Amino acid sequence: MTKKTTIYDIARKLDITAATVSRALNNNPKISDATRELVIQTAKAMNYEQNKVAKALKSGKSYNVGVIVPRIDSNFFASVITGIEEELYPNGYHVIICQTHDQENLEIRNINSLLNAQVDGILMSISNAKLEQNESFKSLLRKRVPLIFFDRQKDIPGVSSVTIDDFKGAYAATKHLIDQGCKRIAHLSNDRLLEIFKNRYLGYKQAIIDSGLEFDENLVIEISSRVAEGRKATKTLLEMGNRPDAIFSTSDFTALGAIQEIKEHGLKIPDDICVAGFANEPFTKFMELSITTVDQSPIEMGRLTAKVFLEEVSNPSRIMSQKKVILSPELLIRKSSLKHSS
Amino acid sequence: MTKKTTIYDIARKLDITAATVSRALNNNPKISDATRELVIQTAKAMNYEQNKVAKALKSGKSYNVGVIVPRIDSNFFASVITGIEEELYPNGYHVIICQTHDQENLEIRNINSLLNAQVDGILMSISNAKLEQNESFKSLLRKRVPLIFFDRQKDIPGVSSVTIDDFKGAYAATKHLIDQGCKRIAHLSNDRLLEIFKNRYLGYKQAIIDSGLEFDENLVIEISSRVAEGRKATKTLLEMGNRPDAIFSTSDFTALGAIQEIKEHGLKIPDDICVAGFANEPFTKFMELSITTVDQSPIEMGRLTAKVFLEEVSNPSRIMSQKKVILSPELLIRKSSLKHSS
DNA sequence: CTGTTAGCGCATTCAT
DNA sequence: ATGAATGCGCTAACAG
């Protein structure tokens, strides 16, 4: 590693003070145009680059923000991250990404680790629904490090969030299944202590009630978002005496599992059973039997999350304010639920 | 943001020096067990956390490493990153992820930006095949910041790399297609200035030659790794007078595009045309018509890349050394190429 | 074993 | 408009 040039080096060369160099480089008004030009020129000539670590120590800002997600190998989270980067990058921030793999202890470790690294804020999608009871998390709140939830959020005073209208998305998907003639619609849910899953469940339920159909709690199964879990739950549903004629899943992955299981049972999609997922993962479109799903505009969600962070960090008034940004979902109707493609 | 406790705070409380506190906290041998215990206890009681930025400034190490990939929303890269994290995390490092979206200027900007953030090393998968001609990249090499390539690499003196044996993987896939009775095997390639694509091409070619088949350069098309590009190239292939009876693609995404296009043309897979991809993206397994592909053990690749970095960074002998780690690929034969599933 | 001193690179307050 | 001095928090060299 070659020794890097510092402001002292260029100060010595110009026979001035480091302070002056600093001022010149930071567009400080109290400096003559002549020296400013001179400094900037020589800085360039000497390949000067500001040492961000020193600046971070001095200013107390690291210009790093932490992003915590369950996993990055889902298109949804990867796209949210892309959106976050697009917005933060031009503002000089870097993004440190941490995965929890849905493990509670990893989520806590990530939080501690990010705080330790002096991040200027944390943007996260919750893995553990009981997060707010954790001591480390409580201390995070106490420290007033800007924290913003996206997608998987909880309603915590002072913590802003960016989500889509999950109720609306679920309602639309369920309504669509009803319009296709389905009468017994099952729901593959997830931990309803998390707002998104609760709201999707509520949207699903409301659509059924509004349509005058019977709501059957036995058709709701709570599982985590994995293909295998979707298969298992679907197996249970299919072996019921009065099996459902549609499945609305809160995840594309579990919807995929459902489809695999339904086929295994020799049933036809969408004729015997309709299926709809949630998130618009790319594979839902790729498949021969494309899957009906709800798009969450993840890139936009990421950008907005970053914007909320930038607002919080630039607004010095540390009054406890909470902002809730809600995007509109879009139902994408595809083969897995379209019975009469007349 | 609450004021954080520093070693001075705890020194004052114990009426000792900050230096002593530092020593106690860093397991410095020159200290009495008594004070060490005392310091550690009070540090815990006062919720002390080491300020990594200060340590970074002092030591010249940021404990951040940059990872540059074309994109994170492909399972392959996401998994490599997971592997990198698994290995680096326990060693106190954080990972800053940058995407290039295959854009040359973004790749350069990412490099500069990471250097500016004082990262301790850069792990990257190249997007721009002419990277080594770029001035910023040259200066990166001159600075001797540990740099390691994975997957998409170039042979540059002093730069280590971790890859799979792409030649072998491509050879195996092509050989398999030949064993299925295919005679005219097309190849959807990618920029062959990059080693991986060159080697896959060479493996493909060698398999054909070794089998005594005619090698036809016209059946090789160079495209980037996107579904739409795969479709377009396949369209060209299908409209040839003497169309191919198999397509070996250097990417699962272009293989998917090929499959879509082939179906559109009313041809049967694998009966009329066999298809094989590369990378073992999850969707290749999900599809009703599962896709034959080559697994690259991405997590293992990530772990090894991180290990090479850790070696380089811990080994002070800055002799120009170059390490090439090569993993073994695994051919996964699935429906898209299995003609007689007897 | 512990205290003193100094410096990593920068920005900022107080002089001038 | 510029210089001098100081501190962000930590560690390491040098004393003792």
XYZ file of C-alpha atoms (C1' of nucleotides) in Angstrom:
716
model
C 0.000 0.000 0.000
C 1.520 3.249 -1.113
C 1.554 6.024 1.445
C -1.375 8.281 0.820
C -0.986 12.019 0.535
C -2.606 14.023 3.306
C -3.541 17.652 3.587
C -0.281 18.144 5.464
C 1.713 17.007 2.477
C 0.089 19.498 0.226
C 0.285 22.204 2.922
C 4.035 21.666 3.195
C 4.451 21.801 -0.531
C 2.577 25.083 -0.748
C 4.117 26.425 2.462
C 0.763 27.059 4.034
C -1.218 25.433 6.841
C -3.198 22.248 6.768
C -6.145 24.253 8.020
C -6.023 26.403 4.924
C -5.842 23.365 2.726
C -8.826 21.889 4.501
C -10.760 25.082 4.009
C -9.889 25.282 0.367
C -10.954 21.725 -0.228
C -14.231 22.163 1.601
C -15.395 25.292 -0.156
C -15.089 27.324 2.969
C -16.039 30.897 2.033
C -13.312 32.501 4.125
C -10.533 31.916 1.678
C -9.167 33.703 -1.343
C -10.003 32.398 -4.735
C -6.336 32.324 -5.598
C -5.240 29.952 -2.837
C -8.331 27.850 -3.277
C -7.485 27.295 -6.917
C -3.860 26.629 -6.109
C -4.717 24.102 -3.438
C -7.221 22.297 -5.597
C -4.732 22.099 -8.416
C -1.878 20.720 -6.353
C -4.231 18.367 -4.554
C -5.153 16.894 -7.879
C -1.546 16.811 -8.983
C -0.557 14.940 -5.849
C -3.452 12.494 -6.177
C -4.885 13.625 -2.914
C -7.920 11.762 -1.644
C -9.716 12.665 1.500
C -9.366 10.094 4.252
C -12.937 9.300 5.102
C -12.018 7.494 8.265
C -10.358 10.550 9.720
C -13.299 12.631 8.698
C -15.621 10.086 10.243
C -13.783 10.209 13.529
C -13.800 13.979 13.533
C -17.385 14.416 12.500
C -18.855 11.415 14.192
C -20.402 10.389 10.883
C -19.179 7.351 9.010
C -21.215 7.820 5.861
C -22.047 4.151 6.088
C -25.558 2.916 6.576
C -26.444 -0.616 7.518
C -29.119 -2.573 5.730
C -30.449 -5.683 7.422
C -32.553 -8.137 5.454
C -33.567 -11.761 5.945
C -31.616 -12.725 2.824
C -30.306 -11.157 -0.341
C -30.886 -14.088 -2.656
C -34.498 -13.178 -3.181
C -35.191 -10.804 -5.977
C -37.389 -8.672 -3.783
C -34.735 -7.832 -1.213
C -32.009 -7.558 -3.812
C -34.125 -5.033 -5.668
C -34.923 -3.030 -2.566
C -31.208 -2.846 -1.898
C -30.615 -1.670 -5.434
C -33.128 1.112 -4.860
C -31.479 2.072 -1.599
C -28.089 2.247 -3.253
C -29.361 4.328 -6.135
C -30.557 6.935 -3.694
C -27.773 6.838 -1.130
C -24.786 6.554 -3.406
C -25.047 10.041 -4.918
C -25.199 11.409 -1.394
C -21.857 9.934 -0.477
C -23.135 7.052 1.568
C -22.076 3.443 1.423
C -24.259 0.524 2.208
C -23.270 -2.335 4.466
C -25.536 -5.303 3.928
C -26.262 -7.913 6.572
C -28.370 -11.031 6.278
C -30.227 -12.598 9.164
C -31.273 -15.809 7.423
C -34.371 -15.355 9.569
C -32.395 -16.123 12.682
C -33.141 -13.996 15.680
C -29.664 -14.127 17.137
C -28.088 -13.146 13.836
C -30.388 -10.170 13.598
C -29.263 -8.958 16.998
C -25.638 -9.626 16.240
C -25.963 -7.639 13.032
C -27.457 -4.684 14.837
C -24.696 -4.635 17.412
C -22.064 -5.087 14.818
C -23.379 -2.236 12.687
C -23.606 0.113 15.646
C -20.101 -0.856 16.492
C -19.025 0.089 13.009
C -20.493 3.538 13.632
C -23.100 3.420 10.912
C -25.124 6.585 10.496
C -28.359 4.689 10.313
C -29.978 1.306 9.916
C -32.568 0.326 7.348
C -34.102 -3.018 8.037
C -36.738 -5.556 7.246
C -37.534 -7.420 10.434
C -36.878 -11.115 10.826
C -37.894 -11.616 14.423
C -41.393 -10.468 15.265
C -40.540 -9.992 18.895
C -37.597 -7.790 18.107
C -38.829 -4.887 20.184
C -38.543 -6.952 23.329
C -34.851 -7.500 22.845
C -32.447 -5.524 25.017
C -30.001 -4.752 22.248
C -32.793 -3.445 20.128
C -34.104 -1.303 22.957
C -30.695 0.236 23.390
C -30.600 0.887 19.657
C -33.781 2.886 20.041
C -32.379 4.734 23.016
C -29.311 5.716 21.056
C -31.551 7.419 18.546
C -29.586 6.131 15.618
C -31.860 6.715 12.628
C -33.768 3.502 12.063
C -36.212 2.832 9.267
C -38.200 -0.287 8.554
C -39.182 -1.409 5.103
C -41.538 -4.198 4.109
C -41.445 -6.290 7.268
C -42.094 -3.709 9.911
C -43.552 -3.236 13.346
C -45.329 -0.190 14.653
C -42.820 1.279 17.058
C -43.047 4.905 18.205
C -40.482 7.053 16.463
C -39.545 4.463 13.874
C -40.569 5.304 10.329
C -41.445 2.694 7.771
C -41.919 2.182 4.062
C -44.264 -0.536 2.910
C -46.869 -1.290 0.345
C -50.539 -1.420 1.188
C -50.524 -5.095 2.008
C -54.173 -5.172 2.926
C -55.090 -3.807 -0.456
C -52.796 -6.195 -2.322
C -54.159 -9.216 -0.497
C -57.715 -8.013 -0.915
C -57.260 -7.601 -4.651
C -55.680 -11.021 -5.061
C -58.367 -12.753 -3.027
C -61.139 -10.864 -4.787
C -59.680 -11.981 -8.082
C -59.769 -15.621 -6.957
C -63.383 -15.204 -5.931
C -64.168 -13.672 -9.304
C -62.737 -16.807 -10.860
C -65.439 -18.765 -9.084
C -63.420 -20.047 -6.151
C -65.436 -20.642 -2.985
C -63.006 -22.142 -0.504
C -59.853 -20.100 -0.545
C -56.990 -21.148 1.690
C -54.287 -18.762 2.860
C -50.651 -19.598 3.435
C -49.716 -16.930 5.944
C -46.613 -16.112 7.966
C -45.913 -14.699 11.404
C -48.788 -12.291 11.914
C -46.986 -10.430 14.639
C -45.398 -8.694 11.676
C -47.593 -6.032 10.139
C -47.262 -7.151 6.554
C -48.436 -10.659 7.223
C -51.174 -9.491 9.510
C -52.417 -7.013 6.920
C -52.315 -9.537 4.120
C -54.305 -11.892 6.256
C -56.813 -9.174 7.051
C -57.149 -8.190 3.400
C -57.736 -11.801 2.463
C -60.316 -12.223 5.199
C -62.144 -9.030 4.354
C -62.420 -9.923 0.679
C -64.034 -13.216 1.594
C -66.457 -11.616 4.010
C -67.324 -8.823 1.586
C -68.169 -11.418 -1.040
C -70.575 -13.201 1.245
C -68.475 -16.361 1.340
C -67.925 -18.323 4.471
C -64.673 -17.536 6.245
C -62.983 -20.661 7.556
C -60.056 -20.128 9.896
C -58.974 -23.728 9.302
C -57.914 -22.738 5.818
C -55.255 -20.376 7.174
C -51.848 -21.855 7.846
C -48.906 -19.947 9.238
C -45.536 -20.953 7.812
C -42.222 -19.359 6.928
C -41.400 -18.308 3.408
C -39.803 -21.410 1.960
C -40.759 -23.722 -0.883
C -40.668 -26.827 1.286
C -42.927 -25.253 3.880
C -45.397 -24.383 1.163
C -45.453 -27.977 -0.006
C -46.007 -29.337 3.458
C -48.835 -26.954 4.278
C -50.492 -27.627 0.944
C -50.321 -31.333 1.561
C -52.268 -30.792 4.759
C -54.837 -28.690 2.927
C -55.317 -31.199 0.138
C -55.850 -34.018 2.541
C -58.664 -32.192 4.292
C -62.105 -33.625 3.832
C -63.342 -30.510 2.135
C -60.265 -29.346 0.293
C -59.882 -25.739 -0.857
C -60.352 -24.708 -4.487
C -57.821 -21.888 -4.300
C -54.708 -20.938 -2.380
C -53.617 -17.386 -1.771
C -50.102 -17.361 -0.446
C -48.292 -14.523 1.246
C -45.108 -15.520 -0.525
C -44.194 -16.571 -4.044
C -41.920 -19.254 -2.676
C -44.652 -20.952 -0.696
C -46.981 -20.525 -3.686
C -44.427 -22.417 -5.756
C -44.357 -25.153 -3.151
C -48.137 -25.286 -3.285
C -48.078 -25.692 -7.057
C -45.561 -28.503 -6.877
C -47.647 -30.313 -4.288
C -50.918 -29.820 -6.140
C -49.437 -31.297 -9.300
C -48.072 -34.201 -7.335
C -51.608 -34.905 -6.189
C -52.731 -35.093 -9.788
C -54.844 -31.954 -9.604
C -54.988 -29.349 -12.336
C -54.101 -25.681 -12.008
C -56.080 -23.493 -12.422
C -59.006 -25.822 -13.218
C -59.115 -27.689 -9.933
C -57.273 -25.209 -7.794
C -56.207 -21.621 -8.409
C -52.994 -20.293 -6.906
C -51.759 -16.782 -6.241
C -48.561 -15.618 -4.576
C -47.064 -12.369 -3.409
C -43.912 -10.402 -4.321
C -43.562 -10.888 -8.067
C -40.353 -12.876 -7.906
C -39.005 -13.323 -11.442
C -39.624 -17.046 -11.522
C -43.366 -16.477 -11.213
C -43.251 -15.070 -14.697
C -40.728 -17.515 -16.140
C -42.637 -20.670 -15.375
C -44.677 -22.389 -18.051
C -47.528 -22.110 -15.600
C -46.913 -18.488 -14.724
C -48.005 -17.512 -11.226
C -50.459 -14.785 -10.333
C -48.845 -12.490 -7.804
C -48.721 -9.003 -6.326
C -45.959 -6.634 -7.307
C -44.418 -4.540 -4.521
C -42.300 -2.157 -6.607
C -39.205 -3.026 -4.598
C -36.845 -0.560 -6.247
C -39.206 2.273 -5.479
C -39.530 0.970 -1.945
C -35.763 1.037 -1.559
C -35.472 4.547 -2.921
C -38.168 5.825 -0.603
C -36.625 4.121 2.396
C -33.337 5.810 1.619
C -35.081 9.137 1.192
C -36.726 8.874 4.579
C -33.315 8.142 6.060
C -31.762 11.136 4.352
C -34.502 13.345 5.705
C -34.039 12.077 9.216
C -30.309 12.442 9.130
C -30.355 15.920 7.671
C -33.092 17.167 9.936
C -31.394 18.048 13.195
C -34.633 18.496 15.124
C -34.612 15.258 16.987
C -38.214 15.394 17.892
C -39.716 11.958 17.963
C -41.336 11.857 14.562
C -42.642 8.861 12.759
C -43.356 8.658 9.083
C -45.292 5.925 7.359
C -44.866 5.695 3.616
C -47.246 3.335 1.880
C -46.889 2.303 -1.728
C -49.631 0.905 -3.871
C -49.436 -2.766 -4.834
C -50.248 -4.113 -8.272
C -52.032 -7.382 -8.908
C -50.553 -9.362 -11.783
C -52.990 -11.946 -13.043
C -51.347 -14.920 -14.691
C -52.042 -18.499 -15.681
C -52.093 -20.056 -12.216
C -55.416 -18.419 -11.490
C -56.962 -17.544 -14.825
C -59.601 -20.162 -15.516
C -61.282 -19.092 -18.707
C -58.691 -17.443 -20.863
C -61.435 -16.704 -23.334
C -27.742 9.735 19.642
C -26.643 9.201 23.192
C -23.048 10.019 23.973
C -21.003 6.880 23.852
C -18.675 5.887 26.654
C -14.989 5.947 25.759
C -11.978 4.412 27.391
C -11.386 7.795 29.019
C -14.701 7.595 30.799
C -13.899 4.274 32.288
C -10.316 5.355 33.055
C -11.609 8.339 34.987
C -14.026 6.226 36.906
C -11.303 3.787 37.906
C -8.744 6.529 38.416
C -6.281 4.964 36.011
C -5.046 5.816 32.526
C -6.770 5.325 29.218
C -3.730 3.407 28.069
C -4.219 0.902 30.842
C -7.829 0.509 29.949
C -6.887 -0.050 26.345
C -4.375 -2.675 27.357
C -6.849 -4.440 29.584
C -9.421 -4.538 26.855
C -6.980 -5.817 24.268
C -5.581 -8.691 26.289
C -2.210 -7.082 26.472
C -0.013 -9.416 28.535
C 1.665 -6.600 30.436
C -1.120 -6.026 32.886
C -2.224 -7.492 36.195
C -5.101 -9.876 36.226
C -6.759 -7.780 38.877
C -6.963 -4.545 36.902
C -7.831 -6.414 33.746
C -10.812 -7.963 35.449
C -11.801 -4.682 36.998
C -11.615 -2.835 33.702
C -13.555 -5.466 31.842
C -16.248 -5.451 34.480
C -16.702 -1.693 34.568
C -16.514 -1.524 30.785
C -19.425 -3.887 30.624
C -21.258 -2.017 33.347
C -20.841 1.248 31.470
C -21.932 -0.302 28.186
C -18.611 0.458 26.613
C -18.192 -0.349 22.954
C -15.004 0.135 21.082
C -15.139 2.890 18.488
C -14.044 1.140 15.352
C -13.570 4.338 13.449
C -10.978 5.577 15.898
C -9.271 2.242 15.770
C -9.406 2.343 11.999
C -7.761 5.738 11.903
C -5.085 4.643 14.297
C -4.350 1.325 12.686
C -4.922 2.284 9.106
C -7.324 -0.629 8.818
C -11.038 -0.104 8.422
C -12.087 -3.704 8.798
C -14.318 -3.179 5.815
C -13.850 -5.043 2.583
C -15.512 -4.132 -0.655
C -17.248 -6.675 -2.828
C -18.011 -5.705 -6.401
C -20.387 -7.830 -8.446
C -22.373 -7.270 -11.623
C -25.613 -7.637 -9.655
C -26.858 -9.155 -6.451
C -30.239 -10.295 -7.672
C -28.845 -13.452 -9.151
C -28.676 -16.387 -6.844
C -25.118 -17.100 -7.811
C -23.696 -13.769 -6.724
C -25.952 -13.560 -3.690
C -24.674 -16.940 -2.601
C -21.045 -16.052 -3.164
C -21.594 -13.011 -0.990
C -23.166 -15.172 1.679
C -20.060 -17.343 1.634
C -17.808 -14.321 1.875
C -19.749 -12.997 4.840
C -19.689 -16.317 6.626
C -15.936 -16.299 6.495
C -15.225 -12.632 7.080
C -17.758 -11.880 9.763
C -16.125 -13.979 12.497
C -12.891 -12.186 11.751
C -14.385 -8.808 12.511
C -14.768 -7.632 8.940
C -17.774 -6.008 7.356
C -18.699 -6.274 3.750
C -19.625 -3.346 1.561
C -21.408 -4.530 -1.546
C -21.398 -2.648 -4.829
C -23.199 -3.519 -8.028
C -21.958 -2.578 -11.473
C -25.039 -3.592 -13.433
C -22.433 -4.559 -16.016
C -21.619 -0.931 -16.633
C -17.982 -0.085 -17.029
C -18.205 3.381 -15.547
C -20.061 2.119 -12.498
C -17.383 -0.471 -11.940
C -14.700 2.183 -11.907
C -16.718 4.485 -9.726
C -17.227 1.659 -7.261
C -13.528 0.968 -7.085
C -12.687 4.594 -6.420
C -15.427 4.932 -3.922
C -14.343 1.855 -2.003
C -10.728 2.960 -1.917
C -11.900 6.286 -0.667
C -13.770 4.546 2.116
C -10.458 2.985 3.120
C -11.487 -0.612 2.588
C -8.882 -3.179 3.519
C -9.385 -5.110 0.343
C -11.568 -5.610 -2.688
C -13.113 -8.868 -3.829
C -14.612 -8.637 -7.255
C -16.143 -10.353 -10.207
C -15.248 -8.373 -13.293
C -17.849 -6.666 -15.433
C -15.636 -4.934 -17.944
C -13.253 -7.210 -19.782
C -10.875 -4.363 -20.518
C -10.684 -3.357 -16.896
C -6.929 -3.660 -16.710
C -6.512 -0.880 -19.226
C -8.311 1.594 -17.031
C -6.239 4.181 -15.192
C -8.154 3.947 -11.932
C -7.719 0.230 -11.954
C -4.017 0.546 -12.616
C -3.655 2.845 -9.662
C -5.563 0.333 -7.569
C -2.941 -2.234 -8.458
C -0.160 0.199 -7.674
C -1.589 0.877 -4.242
C -1.292 -2.801 -3.490
C -4.647 -2.945 -1.797
C -5.412 -6.653 -1.575
C -7.502 -7.537 -4.591
C -9.017 -10.905 -5.347
C -11.106 -11.967 -8.297
C -13.790 -14.581 -8.144
C -15.707 -16.172 -10.984
C -15.263 -13.512 -13.648
C -11.562 -12.968 -13.537
C -8.630 -11.913 -15.657
C -5.099 -13.143 -15.392
C -3.281 -10.187 -13.907
C 0.118 -10.591 -12.210
C -0.196 -10.446 -8.458
C -3.970 -10.756 -8.412
C -5.275 -14.000 -6.969
C -8.495 -15.578 -8.075
C -11.053 -18.172 -7.093
C -13.018 -19.880 -9.817
C -14.402 -23.196 -10.814
C -12.856 -25.256 -13.572
C -14.985 -23.732 -16.285
C -13.365 -25.732 -19.034
C -14.230 -28.942 -17.258
C -17.795 -27.861 -16.539
C -18.429 -26.859 -20.130
C -16.750 -29.983 -21.414
C -18.947 -32.186 -19.229
C -22.132 -30.405 -20.266
C -21.296 -30.569 -23.943
C -20.216 -34.187 -23.699
C -23.524 -34.975 -22.086
C -25.416 -33.345 -24.957
C -23.382 -35.376 -27.404
C -24.164 -38.532 -25.453
C -27.824 -37.667 -25.899
C -27.297 -37.937 -29.609
C -26.986 -34.268 -30.446
C -24.827 -33.503 -33.472
C -25.080 -29.768 -33.985
C -24.574 -28.071 -30.668
C -24.787 -24.310 -30.525
C -23.156 -22.250 -27.799
C -24.485 -19.048 -26.284
C -21.265 -17.471 -25.097
C -20.334 -14.160 -23.491
C -17.379 -11.816 -23.632
C -14.466 -14.179 -24.128
C -11.936 -11.640 -22.964
C -13.021 -12.875 -19.559
C -11.419 -16.151 -18.570
C -14.585 -17.911 -17.514
C -16.330 -17.404 -20.811
C -13.233 -18.207 -22.780
C -12.713 -21.404 -20.837
C -16.318 -22.468 -21.168
C -16.060 -21.895 -24.879
C -12.858 -23.890 -25.063
C -14.353 -26.743 -23.047
C -17.358 -26.825 -25.320
C -15.177 -26.794 -28.409
C -12.856 -29.492 -27.150
C -15.734 -31.817 -26.285
C -17.026 -31.506 -29.811
C -13.642 -32.110 -31.373
C -12.892 -35.042 -29.078
C -16.147 -36.649 -30.108
C -15.291 -36.427 -33.774
C -18.121 -34.028 -34.527
C -17.748 -31.090 -36.801
C -17.037 -27.828 -35.022
C -18.965 -24.932 -36.534
C -17.988 -21.463 -35.370
C -21.275 -20.132 -36.734
C -23.073 -21.883 -33.919
C -21.307 -19.732 -31.339
C -22.981 -16.463 -30.428
C -21.615 -13.962 -27.954
C -24.238 -12.200 -25.838
C -24.625 -10.824 -22.353
C -26.323 -12.783 -19.627
C -29.950 -11.750 -19.983
C -33.096 -13.658 -20.825
C -34.005 -11.372 -23.702
C -30.555 -11.728 -25.256
C -30.906 -15.484 -25.080
C -34.201 -15.321 -26.905
C -32.833 -13.123 -29.640
C -29.774 -15.250 -30.248
C -31.852 -18.414 -30.266
C -34.183 -16.912 -32.811
C -31.198 -16.389 -35.083
C -30.075 -19.960 -34.534
C -33.492 -21.443 -35.239
C -33.839 -19.518 -38.444
C -30.579 -20.904 -39.815
C -30.867 -23.282 -42.709
C -29.333 -26.079 -40.745
C -30.578 -25.377 -37.248
C -28.813 -26.807 -34.184
C -30.219 -29.761 -32.234
C -28.833 -28.571 -28.915
C -27.867 -25.356 -27.180
C -25.263 -25.126 -24.468
C -25.465 -21.764 -22.818
C -22.898 -20.117 -20.602
C -25.693 -18.716 -18.460
C -28.924 -20.063 -17.029
C -30.674 -16.844 -17.923
C -29.832 -17.074 -21.607
C -30.714 -20.769 -21.474
C -34.114 -19.771 -20.199
C -34.480 -17.317 -23.044
C -33.531 -20.075 -25.440
C -36.202 -22.362 -24.024
C -38.862 -19.705 -24.334
C -37.918 -19.043 -27.928
C -37.757 -22.706 -28.860
C -41.242 -23.294 -27.509
C -42.500 -20.285 -29.375
C -41.221 -21.879 -32.541
C -43.285 -24.958 -31.782
C -40.267 -27.175 -31.208
C -40.068 -29.753 -28.425
C -37.485 -29.860 -25.671
C -35.609 -32.105 -25.322
C -36.901 -34.122 -28.302
C -36.141 -31.585 -31.013
C -33.562 -29.543 -29.172
C -31.687 -30.134 -25.946
C -30.750 -27.212 -23.727
C -28.189 -26.842 -20.976
C -27.267 -23.779 -18.942
C -24.639 -22.814 -16.407
C -24.751 -21.668 -12.757
C -27.563 -23.710 -11.217
C -29.842 -20.781 -10.551
C -32.779 -21.979 -8.447
C -35.333 -21.491 -11.191
C -33.604 -24.112 -13.330
C -34.803 -26.654 -10.829
C -38.233 -25.133 -10.178
C -39.463 -25.159 -13.740
C -41.747 -27.901 -14.953
C -39.163 -28.417 -17.648
C -36.191 -28.376 -15.331
C -32.981 -27.160 -16.909
C -29.712 -29.070 -17.105
C -26.961 -26.900 -15.712
C -23.569 -26.774 -14.029
C -23.306 -26.065 -10.351
C -20.512 -23.724 -9.247
C -20.753 -24.175 -5.470
C -21.042 -20.425 -4.957
C -21.013 -20.458 -1.168
C -17.799 -22.413 -1.170
C -16.415 -20.009 -3.757
C -17.246 -17.084 -1.502
C -15.677 -18.690 1.530
C -12.494 -19.457 -0.353
C -12.298 -15.965 -1.784
C -12.553 -14.564 1.713
C -9.922 -16.981 2.933
C -7.489 -15.906 0.262
C -8.096 -12.317 1.287
C -7.484 -13.106 4.944
C -4.238 -14.787 4.034
C -3.079 -11.858 1.977
C -3.979 -9.334 4.599
C -2.384 -11.233 7.444
C 0.728 -12.094 5.548
C 2.922 -9.021 5.739
C 5.397 -10.220 3.144
C 4.244 -8.127 0.274
C 6.006 -10.156 -2.299
C 4.049 -10.248 -5.506
C 2.322 -13.566 -5.098
C -0.581 -14.869 -7.057
C -2.819 -17.698 -6.018
C -5.286 -19.466 -8.239
C -7.921 -21.513 -6.479
C -9.985 -23.719 -8.741
C -13.121 -25.499 -7.610
C -14.633 -28.486 -9.308
C -17.929 -27.993 -11.133
C -20.820 -30.428 -10.997
C -23.029 -31.254 -13.951
C -26.702 -31.514 -13.032
C -28.623 -33.402 -15.687
C -32.294 -32.488 -15.837
C -35.276 -32.663 -18.152
C -34.210 -30.062 -20.681
C -31.567 -32.392 -22.048
C -32.573 -35.894 -20.996
C -34.096 -37.532 -24.052
C -34.825 -41.084 -23.022
C -35.819 -41.022 -19.411
C -36.025 -44.774 -19.468
C 2.806 -3.558 35.594
C 1.301 1.359 34.745
C 1.677 6.391 33.398
C 3.151 9.806 29.917
C 3.312 11.272 25.426
C 2.355 11.359 20.869
C 0.084 10.730 16.418
C -3.314 8.589 12.941
C -5.914 12.849 9.284
C -9.098 16.077 9.475
C -12.062 20.205 10.644
C -12.925 23.863 13.659
C -12.384 27.525 17.127
C -9.789 31.225 18.351
C -6.470 34.381 17.254
C -4.208 37.517 14.137
C -7.854 35.443 4.647
C -4.663 32.628 7.130
C -2.085 30.414 11.145
C -2.010 28.046 15.580
C -3.969 25.010 18.563
C -7.130 21.436 19.812
C -9.687 17.151 19.939
C -12.346 13.116 17.801
C -10.932 7.783 20.421
C -7.612 4.743 20.297
C -3.005 2.410 20.530
C 1.950 2.118 20.860
C 6.580 3.607 22.039
C 9.035 4.947 25.767
C 9.640 5.651 30.603
C 9.657 4.378 35.047
